[in-house]
Coordinates of C-alpha atoms in Angstrom, one line a residue:
X1 CA 195.8 69.0 49.9
X2 CA 197.5 65.7 49.7
X3 CA 199.9 64.7 52.4
X4 CA 203.4 66.1 52.1
X5 CA 206.4 64.2 50.7
X6 CA 209.5 63.2 52.5
X7 CA 212.4 65.5 52.7
X8 CA 214.2 62.5 51.4
X9 CA 212.2 62.6 48.2
X10 CA 213.8 64.1 45.2
X11 CA 212.0 67.0 43.5
X12 CA 213.0 66.2 40.0
X13 CA 209.6 65.1 39.0
X14 CA 208.3 68.6 39.7
X15 CA 210.5 70.7 37.5
X16 CA 207.4 72.1 35.8
X17 CA 206.1 73.4 39.1
X18 CA 209.4 74.9 40.0
X19 CA 209.6 76.5 36.6
X20 CA 206.3 78.1 37.0
X21 CA 207.2 79.5 40.5
X22 CA 210.6 80.8 39.0
X23 CA 208.7 82.4 36.2
X24 CA 206.4 84.1 38.7
X25 CA 209.3 85.5 40.7
X26 CA 211.2 86.6 37.5
X27 CA 207.9 88.4 36.4
X28 CA 207.7 90.2 39.7
X29 CA 211.3 91.2 39.5
X30 CA 210.9 92.5 36.0
X31 CA 207.9 94.6 36.9
X32 CA 209.7 96.1 39.9
X33 CA 212.6 97.0 37.6
X34 CA 210.4 98.6 35.1
X35 CA 208.5 100.5 37.7
X36 CA 211.9 101.8 39.1
X37 CA 213.0 102.8 35.6
X38 CA 209.9 104.7 34.9
X39 CA 209.9 106.4 38.3
X40 CA 213.5 107.7 37.5
X41 CA 212.3 108.9 34.1
X42 CA 209.4 110.8 35.8
X43 CA 211.8 112.4 38.2
X44 CA 214.1 113.5 35.3
X45 CA 211.2 115.1 33.4
X46 CA 210.3 117.2 36.4
X47 CA 206.6 117.4 35.3
X48 CA 205.7 119.0 38.6
X49 CA 208.0 121.9 37.8
X50 CA 206.6 122.4 34.4
X51 CA 202.9 122.0 35.0
X52 CA 200.8 123.8 37.5
X53 CA 200.1 122.3 40.9
X54 CA 197.4 119.7 41.0
X55 CA 194.1 120.5 42.6
X56 CA 193.4 119.8 46.2
X57 CA 192.9 116.2 47.0
X58 CA 195.2 114.9 44.2
X59 CA 198.6 113.4 45.0
X60 CA 200.2 114.2 41.7
X61 CA 199.8 114.0 37.9
X62 CA 201.3 110.6 37.4
X63 CA 199.4 108.9 40.1
X64 CA 196.0 110.6 39.7
X65 CA 195.0 108.4 36.9
X66 CA 192.8 110.7 34.7
X67 CA 193.4 112.9 31.7
X68 CA 191.7 115.9 33.4
X69 CA 194.6 116.1 35.7
X70 CA 196.8 117.4 32.9
X71 CA 195.8 121.1 32.7
X72 CA 196.6 122.1 29.1
X73 CA 195.0 124.9 27.2
X74 CA 194.5 122.8 24.1
X75 CA 192.0 120.5 25.9
X76 CA 189.0 122.6 25.1
X77 CA 190.1 123.2 21.5
X78 CA 190.4 119.4 21.0
X79 CA 187.0 118.8 22.6
X80 CA 185.1 121.6 20.8
X81 CA 187.1 122.5 17.7
X82 CA 184.2 124.5 16.3
X83 CA 184.4 126.8 19.2
X84 CA 188.1 127.3 18.7
X85 CA 187.3 128.3 15.0
X86 CA 184.7 130.8 16.1
X87 CA 187.0 132.4 18.7
X88 CA 189.9 132.7 16.3
X89 CA 187.6 134.3 13.6
X90 CA 186.3 136.8 16.2
X91 CA 189.9 137.7 17.0
X92 CA 190.9 138.2 13.3
X93 CA 187.7 140.1 12.7
X94 CA 188.3 142.5 15.7
X95 CA 191.8 143.3 14.5
X96 CA 190.6 143.8 10.8
X97 CA 187.9 146.1 12.1
X98 CA 190.6 148.3 13.8
X99 CA 192.6 148.4 10.6
X100 CA 189.6 149.5 8.6
X101 CA 189.0 152.4 10.9
X102 CA 192.6 153.7 10.3
X103 CA 191.4 155.2 7.0
X104 CA 194.6 154.2 5.1
X105 CA 194.0 152.3 1.8
X106 CA 197.5 150.7 2.2
X107 CA 196.5 149.5 5.6
X108 CA 193.3 148.1 4.1
X109 CA 195.2 146.1 1.6
X110 CA 197.7 144.7 4.1
X111 CA 194.8 144.1 6.5
X112 CA 192.8 142.2 3.8
X113 CA 195.8 139.9 3.0
X114 CA 196.3 139.3 6.8
X115 CA 192.6 138.6 7.2
X116 CA 192.6 135.9 4.5
X117 CA 195.7 134.3 6.1
X118 CA 194.1 134.6 9.5
X119 CA 191.0 132.7 8.3
X120 CA 193.1 129.9 7.2
X121 CA 194.7 129.8 10.6
X122 CA 191.3 129.9 12.3
X123 CA 190.0 127.0 10.2
X124 CA 193.2 124.9 11.0
X125 CA 191.6 124.1 14.3
X126 CA 189.2 121.8 12.4
X127 CA 191.1 121.0 9.3
X128 CA 194.8 121.8 8.6
X129 CA 195.6 122.8 5.0
X130 CA 198.9 122.3 3.3
X131 CA 199.6 126.0 3.0
X132 CA 199.0 126.8 6.6
X133 CA 202.6 127.6 7.5
X134 CA 202.9 130.0 4.5
X135 CA 199.7 131.6 5.4
X136 CA 200.9 132.3 8.9
X137 CA 204.1 133.6 7.7
X138 CA 202.2 136.1 5.5
X139 CA 200.1 136.9 8.5
X140 CA 203.2 137.7 10.5
X141 CA 204.9 139.7 7.8
X142 CA 201.8 141.8 7.1
X143 CA 201.7 142.6 10.9
X144 CA 205.3 143.6 10.8
X145 CA 204.8 146.0 7.9
X146 CA 201.7 147.5 9.6
X147 CA 203.6 148.1 12.8
X148 CA 206.8 149.3 11.1
X149 CA 205.0 151.9 8.9
X150 CA 202.8 153.0 11.8
X151 CA 199.6 152.4 9.8
X152 CA 198.1 150.1 12.5
X153 CA 200.6 149.5 15.2
X154 CA 198.5 147.5 17.8
X155 CA 196.9 145.3 15.2
X156 CA 200.3 144.7 13.4
X157 CA 202.0 143.8 16.7
X158 CA 199.3 141.5 17.7
X159 CA 199.6 139.7 14.3
X160 CA 203.3 139.2 14.9
X161 CA 202.8 137.9 18.4
X162 CA 200.0 135.4 17.6
X163 CA 201.9 134.1 14.6
X164 CA 205.2 133.4 16.3
X165 CA 203.5 132.0 19.4
X166 CA 201.5 129.5 17.2
X167 CA 204.5 128.5 15.1
X168 CA 206.8 127.8 18.0
X169 CA 204.1 126.0 20.0
X170 CA 202.7 123.7 17.3
X171 CA 204.5 123.7 14.1
X172 CA 207.3 121.2 13.2
X173 CA 210.2 121.6 12.7
X174 CA 210.8 124.1 15.4
X175 CA 213.2 126.1 13.2
X176 CA 210.2 127.3 11.2
X177 CA 209.4 129.9 13.9
X178 CA 213.0 131.2 13.7
X179 CA 212.8 131.6 10.0
X180 CA 209.5 133.5 10.2
X181 CA 210.8 135.6 13.1
X182 CA 213.8 136.6 11.0
X183 CA 211.5 137.6 8.1
X184 CA 209.4 139.6 10.5
X185 CA 212.3 141.5 11.9
X186 CA 213.7 142.2 8.4
X187 CA 210.2 143.4 7.0
X188 CA 209.7 145.5 10.2
X189 CA 213.1 147.1 9.9
X190 CA 212.6 147.9 6.2
X191 CA 209.1 149.3 6.8
X192 CA 210.3 151.4 9.8
X193 CA 213.2 152.9 7.8
X194 CA 211.0 153.5 4.7
X195 CA 208.4 155.3 6.8
X196 CA 210.9 157.1 8.9
X197 CA 209.3 155.5 12.0
X198 CA 212.3 154.0 13.7
X199 CA 210.6 154.1 17.1
X200 CA 208.5 151.1 16.2
X201 CA 211.3 148.8 15.4
X202 CA 212.3 148.0 19.0
X203 CA 208.6 147.2 19.6
X204 CA 208.6 144.7 16.7
X205 CA 211.8 143.0 18.1
X206 CA 210.4 142.8 21.5
X207 CA 207.0 141.4 20.4
X208 CA 208.7 138.9 18.1
X209 CA 210.9 137.6 21.0
X210 CA 208.0 137.6 23.3
X211 CA 205.8 135.5 20.9
X212 CA 208.7 133.0 20.4
X213 CA 209.4 132.7 24.1
X214 CA 205.7 132.2 25.0
X215 CA 205.4 129.7 22.2
X216 CA 208.4 127.7 23.4
X217 CA 207.0 127.6 26.9
X218 CA 203.7 126.4 25.5
X219 CA 205.5 123.7 23.5
X220 CA 207.4 122.6 26.5
X221 CA 204.2 122.5 28.5
X222 CA 202.5 120.4 25.9
X223 CA 205.4 118.0 25.5
X224 CA 205.5 117.6 29.3
X225 CA 201.9 116.7 29.4
X226 CA 202.2 114.2 26.6
X227 CA 205.2 112.6 28.4
X228 CA 203.3 112.5 31.6
X229 CA 200.4 110.8 30.0
X230 CA 202.8 108.2 28.4
X231 CA 204.3 107.6 31.8
X232 CA 200.9 107.2 33.3
X233 CA 200.1 104.5 30.8
X234 CA 203.4 102.8 31.4
X235 CA 202.9 103.0 35.1
X236 CA 199.4 101.4 34.8
X237 CA 200.9 98.6 32.8
X238 CA 203.7 98.0 35.3
X239 CA 201.2 98.1 38.2
X240 CA 199.0 95.5 36.3
X241 CA 202.0 93.3 35.6
X242 CA 203.3 93.6 39.1
X243 CA 199.8 92.8 40.5
X244 CA 199.6 89.7 38.3
X245 CA 203.0 88.5 39.5
X246 CA 202.1 89.2 43.1
X247 CA 198.9 87.2 42.6
X248 CA 200.9 84.3 41.3
X249 CA 203.3 84.5 44.2
X250 CA 200.4 84.6 46.6
X251 CA 198.8 81.6 45.1
X252 CA 202.1 79.7 45.6
X253 CA 202.2 80.8 49.2
X254 CA 198.7 79.8 49.9
X255 CA 199.4 76.4 48.2
X256 CA 202.4 75.8 50.4
X257 CA 200.3 76.8 53.5
X258 CA 197.6 74.3 52.6
X259 CA 200.2 71.6 51.9
X260 CA 202.1 72.1 55.1
X261 CA 198.8 72.1 57.1
X262 CA 197.4 68.9 55.5
X263 CA 200.7 67.1 55.5
X264 CA 200.9 67.5 59.2
X265 CA 197.3 66.9 60.1
X266 CA 196.4 64.1 57.7
X267 CA 199.5 62.0 58.4
X268 CA 198.7 62.1 62.1
X269 CA 195.1 61.4 61.3
X270 CA 196.2 58.3 59.2
X271 CA 198.4 56.9 62.0
X272 CA 195.6 57.3 64.6
X273 CA 193.1 55.6 62.3
X274 CA 195.4 52.7 61.4
X275 CA 196.3 52.1 65.1
X276 CA 192.5 52.2 65.9
X277 CA 191.7 49.8 63.1
X278 CA 194.4 47.4 64.3
X279 CA 193.0 47.4 67.9
X280 CA 189.4 47.0 66.7
X281 CA 190.3 44.2 64.4
X282 CA 192.1 42.2 67.2
X283 CA 189.5 43.2 69.8
X284 CA 192.3 43.7 72.2
X285 CA 191.7 47.3 73.6
X286 CA 188.5 48.9 72.5
X287 CA 188.9 51.7 75.0
X288 CA 192.3 52.7 73.5
X289 CA 190.9 52.5 70.1
X290 CA 188.1 54.9 71.0
X291 CA 190.7 57.3 72.4
X292 CA 192.6 57.2 69.1
X293 CA 189.5 57.8 67.1
X294 CA 188.8 61.0 69.3
X295 CA 192.4 62.1 68.6
X296 CA 191.9 61.6 64.9
X297 CA 188.7 63.6 65.0
X298 CA 190.6 66.4 66.8
X299 CA 193.3 66.4 64.1
X300 CA 190.8 66.5 61.4
X301 CA 189.1 69.6 63.0
X302 CA 192.4 71.4 63.6
X303 CA 193.4 70.6 60.0
X304 CA 190.3 72.1 58.6
X305 CA 190.7 75.1 60.8
X306 CA 194.3 75.7 59.5
X307 CA 193.2 75.2 55.9
X308 CA 190.5 77.8 56.2
X309 CA 193.0 80.3 57.5
X310 CA 195.5 79.5 54.8
X311 CA 193.0 79.8 52.0
X312 CA 191.7 83.1 53.4
X313 CA 195.3 84.3 53.6
X314 CA 194.7 85.9 56.8
X315 CA 197.5 88.2 58.1
X316 CA 196.9 87.5 61.8
X317 CA 199.5 87.2 64.5
X318 CA 200.9 83.8 65.3
X319 CA 202.2 82.4 68.6
X320 CA 205.9 83.0 69.3
X321 CA 208.0 80.1 67.8
X322 CA 209.1 78.8 71.2
X323 CA 205.4 78.3 72.2
X324 CA 204.2 76.8 68.9
X325 CA 207.2 74.5 68.7
X326 CA 206.8 73.2 72.2
X327 CA 203.1 72.6 71.5
X328 CA 204.0 70.6 68.3
X329 CA 206.4 68.5 70.2
X330 CA 203.8 67.8 73.0
X331 CA 201.1 67.0 70.3
X332 CA 203.5 64.7 68.5
X333 CA 204.1 62.6 71.7
X334 CA 200.4 62.7 72.6
X335 CA 199.3 61.6 69.1
X336 CA 201.9 58.9 68.4
X337 CA 203.1 57.8 71.8
X338 CA 206.7 58.3 70.6
X339 CA 209.1 60.6 72.5
X340 CA 209.6 64.2 71.3
X341 CA 211.5 67.0 73.1
X342 CA 212.0 70.7 72.6
X343 CA 214.6 73.1 73.9
X344 CA 215.7 76.7 73.4
X345 CA 219.5 77.5 73.4
X346 CA 221.5 80.7 73.1
X347 CA 219.3 83.0 75.0
X348 CA 215.8 84.3 74.6
X349 CA 214.2 84.2 71.2
X350 CA 213.8 87.7 69.7
X351 CA 210.5 88.9 68.4
X352 CA 209.9 87.6 64.8
X353 CA 207.7 88.7 62.0
X354 CA 204.5 86.8 61.4
X355 CA 206.0 85.3 58.2
X356 CA 209.2 84.1 59.8
X357 CA 207.5 82.6 62.8
X358 CA 205.0 80.8 60.6
X359 CA 207.9 79.5 58.5
X360 CA 209.6 78.0 61.5
X361 CA 206.3 76.4 62.5
X362 CA 205.7 74.9 59.1
X363 CA 209.2 73.6 58.9
X364 CA 208.7 71.8 62.2
X365 CA 205.4 70.4 61.0
X366 CA 207.0 69.1 57.8
X367 CA 209.9 67.5 59.6
X368 CA 207.6 65.8 62.2
X369 CA 205.3 64.6 59.4
X370 CA 208.2 62.9 57.7
X371 CA 209.5 61.4 61.0
X372 CA 206.0 59.9 61.4
X373 CA 206.1 58.4 57.9
X374 CA 209.7 57.3 57.7
X375 CA 210.8 56.7 61.2
X376 CA 207.9 55.2 63.2
X377 CA 208.7 54.8 66.9
X378 CA 211.8 57.1 66.7
X379 CA 212.5 59.8 69.3
X380 CA 212.5 63.3 67.8
X381 CA 214.4 66.3 69.2
X382 CA 213.5 70.0 68.3
X383 CA 216.1 72.7 69.1
X384 CA 215.7 76.4 68.6
X385 CA 219.0 78.3 68.9
X386 CA 219.8 82.0 68.7
X387 CA 223.0 83.0 67.3
X388 CA 225.0 85.2 64.8
X389 CA 226.1 84.4 61.3
X390 CA 228.3 86.8 59.3
X391 CA 227.3 89.7 61.7
X392 CA 223.6 88.9 61.2
X393 CA 221.4 87.7 64.1
X394 CA 219.9 84.4 63.2
X395 CA 217.6 81.8 64.6
X396 CA 218.3 78.2 63.8
X397 CA 215.7 75.4 64.1
X398 CA 217.0 71.8 64.2
X399 CA 214.7 68.8 64.0
X400 CA 216.4 65.5 64.3
X401 CA 214.9 62.0 64.6
X402 CA 216.6 58.8 65.5
X403 CA 216.4 55.6 63.3
X404 CA 213.1 53.8 63.2
X405 CA 212.4 51.3 66.0
X406 CA 210.1 49.2 63.8
X407 CA 210.9 47.3 60.8
X408 CA 208.3 48.8 58.5
X409 CA 207.1 52.3 57.6
X410 CA 203.6 51.9 56.1
X411 CA 203.2 55.6 55.4
X412 CA 206.5 56.1 53.7
X413 CA 205.1 55.8 50.2
X414 CA 202.4 58.5 50.9
X415 CA 202.8 62.1 49.7
X416 CA 203.0 63.9 46.4
X417 CA 206.7 65.1 46.4
X418 CA 206.0 68.7 47.5
X419 CA 207.5 68.7 51.0
X420 CA 211.2 69.6 50.1
X421 CA 210.2 72.0 47.4
X422 CA 207.6 73.8 49.5
X423 CA 209.9 74.0 52.5
X424 CA 212.8 75.5 50.6
X425 CA 210.6 78.0 48.8
X426 CA 209.0 79.1 52.1
X427 CA 212.3 79.6 53.8
X428 CA 213.8 81.3 50.9
X429 CA 211.0 84.0 51.0
X430 CA 212.2 85.1 54.4
X431 CA 215.9 85.1 53.4
X432 CA 216.8 81.8 55.1
X433 CA 218.3 78.5 54.2
X434 CA 217.5 74.8 54.6
X435 CA 219.8 71.8 55.0
X436 CA 218.5 68.2 55.1
X437 CA 220.2 65.0 55.2
X438 CA 220.9 61.7 57.1
X439 CA 222.8 61.5 60.3
X440 CA 225.7 59.2 61.1
X441 CA 223.5 57.2 63.5
X442 CA 221.0 56.5 60.7
X443 CA 218.4 59.1 61.6
X444 CA 217.6 62.3 59.8
X445 CA 218.1 66.0 60.5
X446 CA 216.5 69.2 59.1
X447 CA 218.1 72.5 59.9
X448 CA 216.4 75.9 59.1
X449 CA 218.3 79.1 59.5
X450 CA 216.5 82.4 59.3
X451 CA 217.7 86.0 59.8
X452 CA 216.1 88.1 62.6
X453 CA 217.6 91.6 62.1
X454 CA 214.9 92.7 59.7
X455 CA 212.2 90.9 61.6
X456 CA 213.1 92.7 64.8
X457 CA 212.9 96.0 63.0
X458 CA 209.6 95.3 61.4
X459 CA 208.2 94.2 64.8
X460 CA 209.5 97.4 66.5
X461 CA 207.8 99.5 63.8
X462 CA 204.7 97.5 64.2
X463 CA 204.6 98.2 67.9

């Protein structure tokens, strides 16, 4: 990556990049909101209460991810409709056979009409005809008459139960089952009174109510499965959208890492090589020029190593900030020959998360890089302070450089304008803030404040 820009540079030329990052963050927020909304909808549906428990090894219907996790009795009828037709025909045939063996011509007539209606119901598993609801109504009324007259009680009651169960479970509108049930009760009452067989009427009512209740339970089960399947689809879409947003955010994070690393290492490399070139050109101090070339080589190797880690996005532990910042100050003095100091104030530094510790390190690297470019020869002071801000424990990093001691800054024009943007984005991700500006003495100061309460808790959990 190109060397970083000055904190003094204005980010106006990079509005498109900021817009892209803002869109990525907005996309992630929208995906999280949708996931939360659909999760609440799943809880309100109480699918787990309606459906049977998932088999062993499954965590739940919504998250299992396959249609086989929705145990509905209609699955095999949809998969093999011809088998459903055969099974229904066998049921109607068995009931008709028992009616034939009653030996009553009236029962045969009613049984024949019911059989025709039953065949239409059986074929509906493959092809639904316009008169299906009427046929099932006839099927149920014939059963009520057979049961009420006592000509074929078991077969008649079975007709009633099957008809009302199917109507309430499948047919729309739902009130259709109520109309047919009322017709069944009226036909059964009239038949029982006409045949002086009042003992059958309570059975007709009980079977009618039972068929309606079982059908309603089956309808609720089916609707719950359909809703669960819809929620599964929406959850998959939300997960895909959130993963895409997370990928965009991760790409931005890696880009900031690469920028921070190269801005630090390449600026130091350029300074060492320029000094070595000047010494070799004047033939004044070849030994010192050789030492600078060695330092430049070390900076190049360290920069490559850092870039590899950033590109690989490794989540490895980093050094505590007091160690990494002290090392940066020492390296700055060794590489440039300009004074740099580091101190810790306010007590011991608490344990920070990897992201926060790395953010402080990258902020110091960026500030030191800009001090090299814009204030050559100036002394730099790094200060890490522990304090409290609005009842929240914080760590404040201050990097301040004095005015330049030379008249020129040959590296001031280098960089691509990403320093301030990248630094602010990085600190914002850990809930911190950045202030940057000139000092009264003509130098420059960068202040980074990050919270530590959440980091300490995360570290404790990690331990």
